[in-house]
């Protein structure tokens, strides 16, 4: 059997004899010290073992996973890899396990200390379950960091500078939230010992976390694989993003309905979480994906020419999420219109029971969304597209936070209704403002597009013979 | 071996390649030349399937590079202008990794590694780390990496950059050797004199357009023209006018003591031209065919092509 070339290359770089000796020596000294300053029982190894594991695996490992990719780009070796015969999946797992191989070497030693300590006080199956969850959280964190590095690489071409620390922090955050050490609770989920209510079914917290870890690890691996396919010039269609968004809708809806028993009484209650997930998916995809003019022009040309096969490979992920958002939002509008007082199940919204107000709020949201998307695209179609997304985030922060705050503080009570979706007191003003801003957004985007086309056509006109 | 049809490549706000179309035959060495920013590197990267064009089709050895990029990569070697190496690995490890990454059968890897190292003069440096090599040796290692899997097509972007004259001569011999083994090479370089030593074809790109693609090794059929240099033992101010009057000839340069003329290739035609000059009383000391000067041809084309 042939060894994965990428894995072997990383082993050559990572597992040098000196490092293989140094790691156990340093960890042994740490564990010996912890035994000396405590009662000297095996159980006293648990906390230092966990600490060492998380520091090595999450902090160091996530950095290695992102840096393994970033270094190839910075040092000019990535083109060699892209020109090789290594397949996308082999490249992903070779990089994932290869660049973190030394990290896992240290993690394995730390994990032994944790399991030995746990076995002295607890049941073997609990110790093994915790160990499995720790390893899963580490793998998830590394995969997220690798996927983030690949996503960034796709986005910034041809500047090609990967911010390793940002990718590391993303992996670390995801890995930590789903690890047994997490104290972050989101919709009742996130802590190791708590039981979880998912669609009204009470599930043991540890089992749910471990199952979630495995499922999210699968999604993270799929994301890395798809992004790697893109790097290796293999054409893909956006079905994976569609599938992930649908999965996230179902998964989060279960947690949401577990926390809101009354929501299950109405069909509208089931649509709230999927709508929110679709919004997050659309904004996330729009900010993360490359949005250059060339790609947009190529997509339009493929659509005009009826080349559906090519067009499918160029459809942006955010458009897929936007479609889901419009579907879920549209369902909410229809359900509200066909069944009067349909939002009564939400006691917190008692004051907006007028169904027309709810519909106006949802439609206003569509309008503000169109404004935001046009703004982000117009900035990206500009000359300084390298800074476009950061500028867009700042403008959105001004529109959603700073400006409404200033207007309220200045005594314009209806001010926020001009900028934010959902205004129970001024629903029609809110809707009108949203429509106006959406139209303005489209106008700016069209103006920018025409400018680009005019400039481009001027530079590409056929030369006189 | 390489077929490019209507290739269009855009950068935001700039069209880098304007419907480029050409065919490269098997076993040829094509010199890809053009001014900076002409689109040479973009063209090579598109052929190597490292960039996705807006329109057009490229096939290498009959395989569409956009439909099956990984399949093409097995048949191709590419040396980038700005390549990097794994500095912490030894030369041997670099080559072994490359062999494995290119899916060379395990049983053949050791032989391929040693063959590539020998070909590029790195046989005695297999244990040395890539990061410790000089610039020229790094260039040789990169070339070894790109030919190790014995690809059908090798694309080289400025392969002689950083090499000393001796190494450049070795590189020429290496390329001719690769061609003799049936490989097809496309070489982009600014050093035209060196391309002249081994190229069979020349392709000129300018502002993203292919303005010339022709054979330059003289192996053309009827109607072929050659470049002939005439030197006089005693200078004569009549020489420029007399060569200008030669039938079916085109004067490239002429002064009182020498002239360079393009004329029909057949020996009889050349004999008649020589006889005419001698009959006019010129003291002809030399009348010899010279290989076409690539640099001259290139500059002549640039002068002829109007700037857009």
PDB file of N, CA and C in Angstrom, chain A residues 297-311 314:
ATOM      1  N   UNK A 297     -19.290  38.085 -14.449  1.00  0.00           N
ATOM      2  CA  UNK A 297     -19.457  38.221 -15.891  1.00  0.00           C
ATOM      3  C   UNK A 297     -19.492  36.842 -16.563  1.00  0.00           C
ATOM      4  N   UNK A 298     -18.622  35.943 -16.066  1.00  0.00           N
ATOM      5  CA  UNK A 298     -18.584  34.589 -16.635  1.00  0.00           C
ATOM      6  C   UNK A 298     -19.901  33.867 -16.390  1.00  0.00           C
ATOM      7  N   UNK A 299     -20.455  34.047 -15.187  1.00  0.00           N
ATOM      8  CA  UNK A 299     -21.744  33.413 -14.864  1.00  0.00           C
ATOM      9  C   UNK A 299     -22.836  33.956 -15.789  1.00  0.00           C
ATOM     10  N   UNK A 300     -22.870  35.272 -15.938  1.00  0.00           N
ATOM     11  CA  UNK A 300     -23.890  35.878 -16.794  1.00  0.00           C
ATOM     12  C   UNK A 300     -23.751  35.397 -18.244  1.00  0.00           C
ATOM     13  N   UNK A 301     -22.478  35.289 -18.702  1.00  0.00           N
ATOM     14  CA  UNK A 301     -22.242  34.827 -20.075  1.00  0.00           C
ATOM     15  C   UNK A 301     -22.709  33.379 -20.236  1.00  0.00           C
ATOM     16  N   UNK A 302     -22.451  32.552 -19.218  1.00  0.00           N
ATOM     17  CA  UNK A 302     -22.879  31.143 -19.282  1.00  0.00           C
ATOM     18  C   UNK A 302     -24.405  31.058 -19.297  1.00  0.00           C
ATOM     19  N   UNK A 303     -25.061  31.903 -18.512  1.00  0.00           N
ATOM     20  CA  UNK A 303     -26.527  31.898 -18.474  1.00  0.00           C
ATOM     21  C   UNK A 303     -27.102  32.370 -19.800  1.00  0.00           C
ATOM     22  N   UNK A 304     -26.508  33.441 -20.330  1.00  0.00           N
ATOM     23  CA  UNK A 304     -26.999  33.971 -21.612  1.00  0.00           C
ATOM     24  C   UNK A 304     -26.797  32.947 -22.735  1.00  0.00           C
ATOM     25  N   UNK A 305     -25.664  32.242 -22.659  1.00  0.00           N
ATOM     26  CA  UNK A 305     -25.361  31.269 -23.710  1.00  0.00           C
ATOM     27  C   UNK A 305     -26.029  29.923 -23.500  1.00  0.00           C
ATOM     28  N   UNK A 306     -26.797  29.806 -22.420  1.00  0.00           N
ATOM     29  CA  UNK A 306     -27.493  28.541 -22.155  1.00  0.00           C
ATOM     30  C   UNK A 306     -26.565  27.413 -21.740  1.00  0.00           C
ATOM     31  N   UNK A 307     -25.343  27.775 -21.283  1.00  0.00           N
ATOM     32  CA  UNK A 307     -24.392  26.758 -20.826  1.00  0.00           C
ATOM     33  C   UNK A 307     -24.685  26.469 -19.346  1.00  0.00           C
ATOM     34  N   UNK A 308     -25.733  25.685 -19.104  1.00  0.00           N
ATOM     35  CA  UNK A 308     -26.213  25.467 -17.725  1.00  0.00           C
ATOM     36  C   UNK A 308     -25.205  24.699 -16.887  1.00  0.00           C
ATOM     37  N   UNK A 309     -24.449  23.810 -17.556  1.00  0.00           N
ATOM     38  CA  UNK A 309     -23.477  23.000 -16.826  1.00  0.00           C
ATOM     39  C   UNK A 309     -22.413  23.915 -16.205  1.00  0.00           C
ATOM     40  N   UNK A 310     -21.943  24.863 -17.004  1.00  0.00           N
ATOM     41  CA  UNK A 310     -20.917  25.789 -16.511  1.00  0.00           C
ATOM     42  C   UNK A 310     -21.526  26.749 -15.492  1.00  0.00           C
ATOM     43  N   UNK A 311     -22.746  27.227 -15.803  1.00  0.00           N
ATOM     44  CA  UNK A 311     -23.399  28.184 -14.900  1.00  0.00           C
ATOM     45  C   UNK A 311     -23.566  27.574 -13.502  1.00  0.00           C
ATOM     46  N   UNK A 314     -20.715  27.985 -11.316  1.00  0.00           N
ATOM     47  CA  UNK A 314     -20.374  29.372 -10.976  1.00  0.00           C
ATOM     48  C   UNK A 314     -21.401  30.035 -10.053  1.00  0.00           C
TER      49      UNK A 314
END
